[in-house]
Tab-separated table of C-alpha atoms in Angstrom:
chain	number	residue	atom	x	y	z
A	113	MET	CA	-11.102	30.703	-14.386
A	114	SER	CA	-10.181	27.232	-15.039
A	115	MET	CA	-7.409	24.611	-14.473
A	116	GLU	CA	-4.262	24.164	-16.083
A	117	ILE	CA	-3.298	20.947	-16.748
A	118	GLU	CA	-0.113	19.911	-18.394
A	119	LEU	CA	2.957	17.521	-18.558
A	120	LYS	CA	6.509	19.217	-20.221
A	121	LEU	CA	8.889	17.733	-21.249
A	122	ALA	CA	12.701	19.259	-22.830
A	123	LEU	CA	13.378	18.772	-27.082
A	124	ASP	CA	16.997	19.793	-27.520
A	125	ALA	CA	16.501	21.531	-30.104
A	126	ARG	CA	18.715	19.537	-32.464
A	127	HIS	CA	15.594	17.002	-32.555
A	128	THR	CA	12.304	19.314	-32.658
A	129	ALA	CA	12.136	18.184	-36.732
A	130	ARG	CA	12.015	14.726	-36.011
A	131	LEU	CA	8.844	15.524	-33.666
A	132	ARG	CA	7.641	17.547	-36.967
A	133	ARG	CA	7.967	14.560	-38.719
A	134	HIS	CA	6.636	11.921	-36.090
A	135	PRO	CA	3.569	9.644	-36.807
A	136	LEU	CA	1.368	10.791	-34.034
A	137	LEU	CA	1.489	14.367	-35.877
A	138	ALA	CA	-0.137	13.058	-39.498
A	139	GLY	CA	-2.956	14.309	-40.152
A	140	ALA	CA	-3.254	16.570	-37.226
A	141	ARG	CA	-2.249	20.568	-39.042
A	142	PRO	CA	0.422	22.722	-37.632
A	143	ARG	CA	-1.261	26.104	-36.368
A	144	ARG	CA	2.027	28.257	-36.109
A	145	ARG	CA	1.758	31.968	-33.989
A	146	MET	CA	4.566	33.860	-32.046
A	147	LEU	CA	4.056	35.444	-28.120
A	148	HIS	CA	5.962	37.788	-27.012
A	149	SER	CA	5.274	37.914	-23.192
A	150	VAL	CA	6.422	40.025	-20.469
A	151	TYR	CA	6.056	39.245	-16.705
A	152	HIS	CA	5.623	41.721	-14.615
A	153	ASP	CA	5.689	41.998	-10.756
A	154	THR	CA	6.714	44.599	-8.176
A	155	PRO	CA	10.593	45.867	-7.572
A	156	ASP	CA	10.849	43.355	-3.650
A	157	PHE	CA	9.880	40.414	-5.890
A	158	ALA	CA	5.945	40.126	-3.868
A	159	LEU	CA	3.971	38.565	-6.619
A	160	LEU	CA	7.161	35.896	-7.392
A	161	ARG	CA	6.674	35.550	-2.876
A	162	ARG	CA	3.400	34.043	-3.395
A	163	ALA	CA	4.063	31.713	-6.962
A	164	ILE	CA	2.230	34.253	-8.939
A	165	ALA	CA	3.120	34.943	-12.046
A	166	LEU	CA	1.715	37.844	-14.490
A	167	ARG	CA	1.496	37.913	-17.327
A	168	LEU	CA	0.880	39.934	-20.969
A	169	ARG	CA	1.171	38.773	-23.781
A	170	ARG	CA	0.730	39.453	-28.091
A	171	MET	CA	-0.738	37.178	-29.397
A	172	GLY	CA	-0.955	39.501	-33.637
A	173	MET	CA	-2.518	42.179	-32.357
A	174	HIS	CA	-4.072	41.632	-29.560
A	175	TRP	CA	-3.327	41.438	-25.945
A	176	VAL	CA	-3.913	38.780	-23.066
A	177	GLN	CA	-3.504	39.086	-19.484
A	178	THR	CA	-3.602	35.884	-17.644
A	179	LEU	CA	-2.697	35.253	-13.722
A	180	LYS	CA	-1.537	31.634	-12.608
A	181	ALA	CA	-1.257	31.255	-8.964
A	182	GLU	CA	1.691	27.910	-9.211
A	183	ALA	CA	1.467	24.838	-7.982
A	184	PRO	CA	4.532	21.961	-7.350
A	185	PRO	CA	4.044	19.973	-10.431
A	186	VAL	CA	3.903	15.696	-9.681
A	187	GLY	CA	5.960	14.515	-11.924
A	188	ALA	CA	5.433	16.001	-14.855
A	189	LEU	CA	2.248	16.357	-14.474
A	190	SER	CA	1.427	20.360	-13.697
A	191	ARG	CA	-1.900	21.317	-12.756
A	192	ARG	CA	-2.582	25.324	-11.534
A	193	PRO	CA	-5.062	27.413	-11.577
A	194	GLU	CA	-5.078	30.547	-14.610
A	195	TRP	CA	-7.251	33.956	-15.526
A	196	GLU	CA	-7.323	34.751	-18.506
A	197	ILE	CA	-8.629	37.592	-19.566
A	198	PRO	CA	-8.109	39.873	-23.410
A	199	VAL	CA	-7.427	43.771	-21.913
A	200	ALA	CA	-6.547	46.304	-25.004
A	201	GLY	CA	-2.652	47.045	-24.599
A	202	GLY	CA	0.741	46.265	-23.361
A	203	ALA	CA	-0.390	46.909	-19.659
A	204	PRO	CA	-1.187	45.124	-16.424
A	205	ASP	CA	-5.446	45.575	-16.834
A	206	LEU	CA	-6.067	43.955	-12.661
A	207	ALA	CA	-9.577	45.645	-12.865
A	208	ALA	CA	-10.314	43.114	-14.754
A	209	LEU	CA	-10.089	40.271	-12.940
A	210	PRO	CA	-12.621	38.195	-11.325
A	211	PRO	CA	-12.511	38.277	-7.538
A	212	GLU	CA	-11.278	34.918	-6.471
A	213	ALA	CA	-8.201	35.871	-8.640
A	214	LEU	CA	-8.420	39.379	-7.551
A	215	GLU	CA	-8.480	37.650	-3.352
A	216	LEU	CA	-4.370	36.147	-3.729
A	217	LEU	CA	-2.834	39.700	-4.356
A	218	GLN	CA	-4.541	41.502	-1.524
A	219	GLY	CA	-2.015	43.686	0.752
A	220	ILE	CA	0.390	43.997	-2.866
A	221	ASP	CA	1.089	47.276	-3.842
A	222	LEU	CA	-0.286	46.502	-7.474
A	223	THR	CA	1.113	50.168	-8.766
A	224	ARG	CA	4.750	49.723	-8.436
A	225	LEU	CA	4.160	46.864	-11.312
A	226	ALA	CA	7.040	46.358	-13.368
A	227	PRO	CA	8.443	44.127	-16.516
A	228	VAL	CA	10.776	42.043	-15.046
A	229	PHE	CA	11.818	39.776	-18.010
A	230	VAL	CA	10.389	38.485	-21.193
A	231	THR	CA	9.768	34.688	-23.281
A	232	GLU	CA	9.647	35.335	-27.317
A	233	PHE	CA	9.213	31.802	-28.864
A	234	ARG	CA	7.084	30.154	-31.815
A	235	ARG	CA	4.540	28.034	-30.671
A	236	THR	CA	3.474	25.151	-32.988
A	237	THR	CA	0.587	23.550	-31.814
A	238	TRP	CA	-1.418	20.126	-32.830
A	239	ALA	CA	-4.889	18.861	-31.495
A	240	LEU	CA	-5.594	15.412	-31.419
A	241	GLY	CA	-8.595	13.594	-31.650
A	242	ASP	CA	-11.240	14.754	-30.982
A	243	GLU	CA	-11.877	17.785	-29.386
A	244	ASP	CA	-11.915	15.689	-25.975
A	245	GLY	CA	-8.915	15.284	-26.813
A	246	VAL	CA	-4.651	16.357	-25.969
A	247	GLU	CA	-3.604	19.639	-27.481
A	248	LEU	CA	0.817	19.154	-28.410
A	249	ALA	CA	2.469	22.681	-28.310
A	250	LEU	CA	6.193	22.587	-29.480
A	251	ASP	CA	8.006	25.926	-28.345
A	252	GLU	CA	11.534	27.439	-29.832
A	253	GLY	CA	12.648	30.799	-28.266
A	254	GLU	CA	13.309	32.628	-25.541
A	255	ILE	CA	13.798	34.169	-21.637
A	256	ARG	CA	15.453	37.798	-21.900
A	257	ALA	CA	16.319	39.538	-18.768
A	258	GLY	CA	18.426	42.781	-18.641
A	259	GLY	CA	20.847	41.039	-21.481
A	260	ALA	CA	20.496	36.778	-20.305
A	261	CYS	CA	18.721	34.932	-22.787
A	262	GLN	CA	17.736	31.592	-21.822
A	263	PRO	CA	16.932	29.437	-24.595
A	264	ILE	CA	13.193	27.830	-25.001
A	265	SER	CA	13.178	23.963	-26.889
A	266	GLU	CA	10.478	22.039	-25.138
A	267	ILE	CA	7.033	20.359	-25.505
A	268	GLU	CA	3.314	20.187	-23.397
A	269	LEU	CA	0.821	17.962	-23.323
A	270	GLU	CA	-2.501	19.456	-22.191
A	271	LEU	CA	-5.446	18.076	-21.181
A	272	ARG	CA	-7.954	20.054	-23.208
A	273	ALA	CA	-10.678	17.788	-21.391
A	274	GLY	CA	-10.715	13.812	-20.335
A	275	SER	CA	-8.802	12.082	-18.372
A	276	ALA	CA	-5.078	12.276	-17.630
A	277	ASP	CA	-3.808	8.945	-18.492
A	278	ALA	CA	-4.390	11.238	-22.403
A	279	LEU	CA	-0.973	12.367	-21.669
A	280	PHE	CA	0.776	9.958	-20.355
A	281	ASP	CA	-0.096	7.930	-23.184
A	282	LEU	CA	1.349	10.585	-25.423
A	283	SER	CA	4.254	11.330	-23.775
A	284	MET	CA	5.650	7.597	-23.582
A	285	ALA	CA	4.330	6.796	-28.023
A	286	LEU	CA	6.296	9.804	-28.065
A	287	LEU	CA	9.423	9.094	-25.556
A	288	GLU	CA	9.724	5.791	-28.061
A	289	SER	CA	11.804	8.096	-30.745
A	290	LEU	CA	12.948	11.231	-29.275
A	291	PRO	CA	15.167	11.963	-26.624
A	292	LEU	CA	12.089	14.090	-24.221
A	293	ARG	CA	13.759	14.431	-20.214
A	294	LEU	CA	12.179	16.528	-17.700
A	295	GLU	CA	10.883	20.521	-17.411
A	296	PRO	CA	9.223	20.663	-14.043
A	297	ARG	CA	10.435	24.313	-14.275
A	298	SER	CA	7.822	26.682	-15.847
A	299	LYS	CA	9.146	29.545	-18.119
A	300	ALA	CA	7.971	31.944	-15.508
A	301	GLU	CA	10.656	30.233	-12.573
A	302	ARG	CA	13.471	30.082	-14.991
A	303	GLY	CA	12.684	33.957	-15.851
A	304	TYR	CA	13.134	35.111	-12.223
A	305	PHE	CA	15.964	32.204	-11.825
A	306	LEU	CA	17.804	34.451	-14.959
A	307	CYS	CA	16.835	37.644	-13.928
A	308	GLU	CA	18.198	36.624	-10.725
A	309	ALA	CA	15.629	37.491	-8.637
A	310	ALA	CA	15.212	33.704	-7.363
A	311	ALA	CA	18.331	31.692	-6.470
A	312	PRO	CA	17.654	28.176	-7.691
A	313	ALA	CA	18.908	25.948	-4.902
A	314	PRO	CA	18.236	21.410	-3.857
A	315	VAL	CA	15.013	20.740	-2.946
A	316	ASN	CA	14.311	19.266	0.270
A	317	ALA	CA	11.686	16.845	0.954
A	318	ARG	CA	8.312	18.558	1.682
A	319	ARG	CA	6.056	16.221	4.311
A	320	PRO	CA	3.421	14.501	3.575
A	321	ASP	CA	0.311	15.490	4.585
A	322	LEU	CA	-0.990	12.298	6.107
A	323	ARG	CA	-3.918	12.688	8.793
A	324	ALA	CA	-5.595	10.271	10.904
A	325	GLY	CA	-8.810	9.188	9.156
A	326	HIS	CA	-7.526	8.574	5.729
A	327	ALA	CA	-7.357	5.172	4.275
A	328	ALA	CA	-3.899	3.714	3.627
A	329	THR	CA	-3.839	3.774	0.182
A	330	GLU	CA	-4.621	7.153	0.214
A	331	ALA	CA	-1.398	7.713	2.111
A	332	TRP	CA	0.542	6.000	0.452
A	333	ALA	CA	-0.745	7.497	-2.579
A	334	GLU	CA	0.502	11.016	-0.966
A	335	LEU	CA	3.972	9.379	0.526
A	336	VAL	CA	4.517	9.155	-3.453
A	337	ARG	CA	4.008	11.455	-4.344
A	338	CYS	CA	5.680	13.335	-1.836
A	339	GLY	CA	8.934	11.329	-2.797
A	340	LEU	CA	8.782	11.494	-6.703
A	341	ALA	CA	7.522	15.309	-7.061
A	342	GLN	CA	11.095	15.985	-5.147
A	343	ALA	CA	13.543	14.195	-7.497
A	344	VAL	CA	11.636	15.487	-10.476
A	345	ALA	CA	11.848	19.598	-8.363
A	346	ASN	CA	16.107	18.451	-7.939
A	347	VAL	CA	16.482	16.900	-11.596
A	348	PRO	CA	17.620	20.104	-13.418
A	349	GLY	CA	19.740	21.769	-11.004
A	350	PHE	CA	21.296	17.776	-11.338
A	351	LEU	CA	22.098	18.152	-15.386
A	352	GLU	CA	22.801	22.176	-14.872
A	353	ARG	CA	24.781	22.554	-11.973
A	354	GLY	CA	26.344	18.977	-10.448
A	355	GLU	CA	29.667	19.980	-8.650
A	356	ASP	CA	26.774	20.831	-5.791
A	357	ILE	CA	26.751	17.828	-4.369
A	358	GLU	CA	23.794	18.511	-2.329
A	359	TYR	CA	21.805	18.330	-5.226
A	360	LEU	CA	22.267	14.382	-5.978
A	361	HIS	CA	22.558	13.647	-2.596
A	362	GLN	CA	18.504	14.792	-2.466
A	363	LEU	CA	17.826	13.779	-5.605
A	364	ARG	CA	18.627	9.862	-4.396
A	365	VAL	CA	17.284	10.480	-0.876
A	366	ALA	CA	13.176	11.137	-2.914
A	367	LEU	CA	14.481	8.227	-4.614
A	368	ARG	CA	14.734	5.702	-2.367
A	369	ARG	CA	11.850	7.147	-0.157
A	370	LEU	CA	9.882	6.008	-3.038
A	371	ARG	CA	11.879	2.490	-2.999
A	372	ALA	CA	10.479	2.440	0.395
A	373	ALA	CA	7.141	3.157	-0.842
A	374	VAL	CA	7.062	0.300	-3.181
A	375	GLY	CA	8.056	-1.964	0.515
A	376	LEU	CA	4.665	-0.487	2.281
A	377	ILE	CA	2.376	-0.583	-0.692
A	378	ARG	CA	3.431	-4.363	0.081
A	379	ALA	CA	2.372	-4.198	3.452
A	380	LEU	CA	-0.932	-3.461	2.324
A	381	GLY	CA	-1.616	-6.225	0.145
A	382	GLY	CA	-0.472	-4.712	-2.913
A	383	ALA	CA	0.917	-5.448	-5.469
A	384	THR	CA	4.752	-4.649	-6.016
A	385	PRO	CA	4.101	-1.366	-8.292
A	386	ALA	CA	5.561	-1.841	-12.173
A	387	TRP	CA	8.168	0.746	-12.338
A	388	ALA	CA	10.084	-0.561	-9.050
A	389	ALA	CA	12.511	-1.953	-10.951
A	390	ALA	CA	13.597	0.083	-12.797
A	391	LEU	CA	13.776	2.448	-9.787
A	392	GLN	CA	16.199	0.204	-8.514
A	393	THR	CA	18.520	0.471	-12.180
A	394	SER	CA	18.796	4.218	-11.737
A	395	LEU	CA	19.399	3.640	-8.008
A	396	ARG	CA	22.293	1.429	-8.726
A	397	ASP	CA	23.558	4.193	-11.474
A	398	LEU	CA	23.336	6.596	-8.758
A	399	ASN	CA	25.440	5.098	-5.893
A	400	PRO	CA	28.595	5.329	-7.982
A	401	ALA	CA	28.759	9.545	-8.115
A	402	ARG	CA	27.664	9.560	-4.273
A	403	ASP	CA	30.463	7.037	-3.580
A	404	TRP	CA	32.979	9.146	-4.752
A	405	ASP	CA	31.098	12.711	-3.773
A	406	VAL	CA	31.000	11.808	-0.114
A	407	PHE	CA	35.208	10.811	-0.445
A	408	LEU	CA	35.996	13.930	-2.504
A	409	HIS	CA	33.805	16.347	-0.016
A	410	GLU	CA	33.479	14.276	3.798
A	411	THR	CA	36.128	11.601	4.467
A	412	LEU	CA	39.505	13.126	1.640
A	413	PRO	CA	39.311	16.726	4.004
A	414	GLU	CA	38.984	14.492	7.549
A	415	VAL	CA	42.128	12.601	6.314
A	416	GLN	CA	44.487	15.767	5.123
A	417	ALA	CA	43.912	16.863	8.465
A	418	VAL	CA	45.488	13.663	10.356
A	419	LEU	CA	48.625	14.890	7.700
A	420	ALA	CA	48.762	18.325	7.715
A	421	ASP	CA	52.141	17.789	8.271
A	422	ALA	CA	53.318	15.735	4.969
A	423	PRO	CA	50.680	15.832	2.910
A	424	LEU	CA	48.763	13.893	0.222
A	425	GLY	CA	50.296	14.147	-2.974
A	426	GLU	CA	48.780	15.629	-5.634
A	427	ALA	CA	48.666	12.941	-8.105
A	428	LEU	CA	46.571	11.014	-5.424
A	429	GLN	CA	43.862	14.464	-4.961
A	430	GLU	CA	43.807	14.141	-8.624
A	431	GLY	CA	43.044	10.445	-9.899
A	432	ILE	CA	40.286	11.266	-6.838
A	433	ARG	CA	38.813	14.122	-8.525
A	434	ARG	CA	39.218	12.644	-12.179
A	435	GLN	CA	37.158	10.012	-11.133
A	436	ALA	CA	35.110	11.835	-8.635
A	437	ALA	CA	33.990	13.695	-12.132
A	438	ASP	CA	33.700	10.584	-14.264
A	439	ALA	CA	30.889	9.087	-12.595
A	440	ARG	CA	29.395	12.688	-12.033
A	441	ARG	CA	28.965	12.688	-15.990
A	442	ALA	CA	27.887	9.438	-15.979
A	443	ALA	CA	25.005	9.710	-13.720
A	444	GLN	CA	24.148	12.558	-15.361
A	445	ALA	CA	23.241	10.920	-18.470
A	446	GLY	CA	21.310	8.067	-16.621
A	447	VAL	CA	18.844	10.828	-15.296
A	448	ALA	CA	19.159	12.987	-18.756
A	449	SER	CA	18.269	9.195	-20.604
A	450	ALA	CA	15.116	8.395	-21.271
A	451	ALA	CA	15.117	5.390	-18.912
A	452	PHE	CA	14.652	7.762	-16.181
A	453	THR	CA	12.001	9.309	-18.040
A	454	ARG	CA	10.051	7.163	-18.227
A	455	LEU	CA	10.325	5.854	-14.589
A	456	VAL	CA	9.099	8.901	-14.234
A	457	LEU	CA	6.252	9.058	-16.114
A	458	GLU	CA	5.136	5.758	-15.398
A	459	ILE	CA	4.864	6.787	-11.101
A	460	GLY	CA	3.163	9.624	-11.952
A	461	ARG	CA	0.680	7.775	-14.611
A	462	ASP	CA	0.289	5.041	-11.562
A	463	LEU	CA	-0.523	7.576	-8.863
A	464	THR	CA	-3.902	8.921	-11.599
A	465	THR	CA	-5.172	5.475	-10.519
A	466	PRO	CA	-7.132	4.735	-7.996
A	467	ARG	CA	-6.877	2.267	-5.064
A	468	ALA	CA	-9.142	-0.432	-3.408
A	469	ASP	CA	-10.341	0.327	-0.060
A	470	GLY	CA	-7.846	-1.377	2.733
A	471	PRO	CA	-7.086	-0.624	6.626
A	472	THR	CA	-6.665	3.058	7.710
A	473	ALA	CA	-3.703	4.804	8.175
A	474	ARG	CA	-2.952	4.334	11.318
A	475	ALA	CA	-3.514	1.070	11.631
A	476	TRP	CA	-1.351	0.096	8.283
A	477	SER	CA	1.270	2.709	10.196
A	478	ARG	CA	1.316	0.675	12.801
A	479	GLY	CA	1.977	-2.906	11.221
A	480	VAL	CA	4.076	-1.279	9.315
A	481	LEU	CA	6.400	0.320	12.487
A	482	ASP	CA	6.648	-2.065	14.285
A	483	LYS	CA	7.479	-4.645	11.712
A	484	ARG	CA	10.942	-3.054	11.024
A	485	TRP	CA	11.148	-2.010	13.844
A	486	LYS	CA	11.704	-5.623	15.711
A	487	ARG	CA	13.691	-7.085	12.929
A	488	LEU	CA	15.982	-4.517	13.440
A	489	ARG	CA	16.562	-4.737	17.378
A	490	ALA	CA	16.229	-8.941	15.806
A	491	LEU	CA	19.230	-7.802	13.748
A	492	CYS	CA	21.116	-6.904	16.967
A	493	PRO	CA	21.148	-8.996	19.770
A	494	ASP	CA	24.382	-7.912	21.794
A	495	GLY	CA	25.515	-3.099	20.299
A	496	PRO	CA	26.591	-2.961	16.468
A	497	ALA	CA	30.667	-2.944	17.750
A	498	ALA	CA	30.086	-6.862	18.293
A	499	LEU	CA	29.005	-7.358	14.638
A	500	THR	CA	30.577	-8.600	11.644
A	501	PRO	CA	31.091	-6.420	9.237
A	502	GLU	CA	28.838	-8.052	6.919
A	503	ALA	CA	26.015	-7.606	9.971
A	504	ARG	CA	26.241	-4.242	10.145
A	505	HIS	CA	25.166	-3.866	7.008
A	506	ARG	CA	22.372	-5.068	7.557
A	507	LEU	CA	21.450	-3.664	10.564
A	508	ARG	CA	22.168	0.060	8.696
A	509	ILE	CA	20.048	-1.669	5.798
A	510	ALA	CA	17.064	-2.847	8.489
A	511	ALA	CA	17.702	0.954	10.308
A	512	LYS	CA	17.191	2.922	6.877
A	513	LYS	CA	14.530	1.171	6.287
A	514	LEU	CA	12.712	1.901	9.041
A	515	ARG	CA	13.716	5.455	9.439
A	516	TYR	CA	12.407	6.092	6.135
A	517	ALA	CA	9.514	5.040	6.621
A	518	ALA	CA	9.402	6.230	10.195
A	519	ASP	CA	9.748	9.941	8.663
A	520	ALA	CA	7.279	8.978	5.563
A	521	LEU	CA	4.012	8.416	8.584
A	522	GLU	CA	5.437	11.250	11.166
A	523	GLY	CA	2.578	12.846	10.006
A	524	LEU	CA	0.037	11.142	11.116
A	525	TYR	CA	1.521	11.160	14.812
A	526	GLY	CA	2.566	14.560	15.706
A	527	LYS	CA	5.645	16.627	17.103
A	528	HIS	CA	5.242	12.848	19.527
A	529	ALA	CA	7.031	11.103	16.489
A	530	ARG	CA	10.503	13.632	17.694
A	531	PRO	CA	12.774	12.419	20.216
A	532	PHE	CA	12.801	8.602	18.293
A	533	LEU	CA	13.062	9.592	15.046
A	534	LYS	CA	15.985	12.389	16.366
A	535	ARG	CA	18.036	9.135	18.038
A	536	LEU	CA	17.135	6.999	14.674
A	537	ALA	CA	18.209	9.733	12.399
A	538	ASP	CA	21.778	9.223	14.820
A	539	LEU	CA	21.873	5.427	14.262
A	540	GLN	CA	21.925	5.275	10.472
A	541	GLU	CA	23.905	8.322	10.687
A	542	SER	CA	26.501	6.309	12.150
A	543	LEU	CA	26.916	3.050	10.913
A	544	GLY	CA	26.787	5.335	8.162
A	545	ARG	CA	30.117	6.333	8.856
A	546	ALA	CA	30.838	2.873	9.263
A	547	ASN	CA	29.919	2.579	5.792
A	548	ASP	CA	30.957	5.342	4.485
A	549	ALA	CA	34.926	4.138	5.756
A	550	ARG	CA	34.295	0.722	4.091
A	551	ILE	CA	33.560	2.288	1.023
A	552	ALA	CA	36.480	5.220	1.112
A	553	THR	CA	38.762	1.205	0.719
A	554	HIS	CA	37.088	0.565	-1.989
A	555	LEU	CA	37.489	3.199	-3.971
A	556	LEU	CA	40.944	3.989	-3.071
A	557	GLU	CA	41.992	-0.056	-4.162
A	558	ASP	CA	39.878	0.488	-7.450
A	559	LEU	CA	41.971	3.285	-7.968
A	560	ARG	CA	45.630	1.727	-6.731
A	561	ARG	CA	45.102	-1.430	-9.746
A	562	ARG	CA	44.484	1.282	-11.787
A	563	ASN	CA	48.141	3.162	-10.974
A	564	LEU	CA	50.227	1.967	-9.580
A	565	ASP	CA	52.220	4.715	-8.269
A	566	LEU	CA	49.457	6.336	-5.837
A	567	ALA	CA	49.609	3.160	-3.821
A	568	TYR	CA	51.900	5.302	-1.587
A	569	ASP	CA	49.920	7.396	-0.504
A	570	ALA	CA	46.392	5.363	-0.957
A	571	GLY	CA	47.482	3.568	1.577
A	572	ARG	CA	48.010	6.265	4.232
A	573	VAL	CA	44.433	6.786	3.400
A	574	ALA	CA	43.274	3.568	3.856
A	575	GLY	CA	45.246	2.848	7.351
A	576	ILE	CA	43.343	5.995	7.945
A	577	VAL	CA	40.086	5.560	7.332
A	578	THR	CA	39.993	2.427	8.799
A	579	ALA	CA	41.970	4.073	12.414
A	580	ARG	CA	38.639	6.267	12.363
A	581	ALA	CA	35.987	3.712	11.376
A	582	SER	CA	37.699	1.313	15.168
A	583	GLN	CA	37.701	4.174	17.024
A	584	ARG	CA	33.794	5.181	16.770
A	585	ASP	CA	33.231	1.415	17.573
A	586	ALA	CA	31.883	2.424	21.108
A	587	ASP	CA	29.999	6.028	19.220
A	588	VAL	CA	27.873	3.474	18.102
A	589	ASP	CA	27.202	0.769	20.901
A	590	ALA	CA	26.294	4.071	22.461
A	591	VAL	CA	24.296	5.314	19.545
A	592	TRP	CA	22.285	2.055	20.006
A	593	ARG	CA	21.710	2.144	23.712
A	594	ARG	CA	20.183	5.498	23.077
A	595	MET	CA	17.812	4.399	20.537
A	596	LEU	CA	16.836	1.037	22.702
A	597	ASP	CA	16.123	3.702	25.870
A	598	ALA	CA	13.663	5.916	23.024
A	599	PRO	CA	10.207	4.801	22.698
A	600	PRO	CA	7.918	3.600	19.870
A	601	PHE	CA	5.982	7.182	19.636
A	602	TRP	CA	3.905	4.609	17.308
A	603	ARG	CA	2.597	2.118	20.029
């Protein structure tokens, strides 16, 4: 068995000639070969369900059988065990696999294996550095399943030996002059999507693997890994299926979790990560798209239900849809940009840096959560309804910071954390609805300024939004009182 450590990035086919002329490849002799691969699975896709890929690849006159146990990438970097064995002919020869690989296949009816999709591409490779360096591969071709096909145009940087820092250094250098973007999906994953054995879907946060005996620095790195994995996993869906607003929502959740981690490292006495400013910029650039999504898909339907007998004019609705589409395209351009790719690479490289041991994760978590809980309570001595809009906004931010920290650290405390977290989530949601109303009125005012013909319908919507927000004030106070009755789970 070998452990494949690689970093993969997409490169638009229009720019592959620029890669071949890149100064970093000067002096390295390219090696070219056509690779024809057939992926096998059972009719009910038993291998897919176990996150296993079985591939037969023709290389010249020879066939190589590869079994890969897929593992979720951390940012753009992936590590996964694989077994490669030469075989005679283009049919699977499972008897040639070692026992540890066969163990992964136990319980699967291997007599039913059959081809499910094909990849065919030209691979150009350059060996960089000495024999312990990095191999850069440019893959150009397609994935085929039935009558469907999808292009392949990507680079893979594979570590032959040494530190993964070499992969990040090289990718950063290439990014200076090439429009590289994130591509966390393997060819196998895309092939399964193409043959409709699996459907793309937004990716929710994975629960961090935290244990009481962990050092705080170890726990912090796990929080960052989980946030980064969730962010990167939602990038392809947001770029390709951005009309599904959940991709943007989950991407922003992941980035906000990473921002929460920035605050948490300060509580350990650590320096602010070098990538913190770029992370804040990316979050800020995504905010308009999310604001318009919420307005279009949540606020507007509620208003239309109230105005059922006197519906809004089509001009206002079309203006809202157009603004939402423009904001989404701008957000997609940001996520596809070199700046966003660089941010992910910088976070990934930071995770490879060892940190000094400090307090235990439990001791650290108690200090962090206590401080944020006291801050939240101090901001609201008489209930949210008595606060000014600005003060309520500060309360919402404090509740959000406490929730992200508490959610992240829940694994240290188990089921005892759930009642507190449920009430905290209710508080954040209640305060968030009031914030949505505030944002909605700003968006409507912007529409009015752009087109005075929309002023009447925009005013109707603003009036309903404001009235509904006022009616919810009592609800916010009730949620706050329940929050105060919840015993902090970390004490």
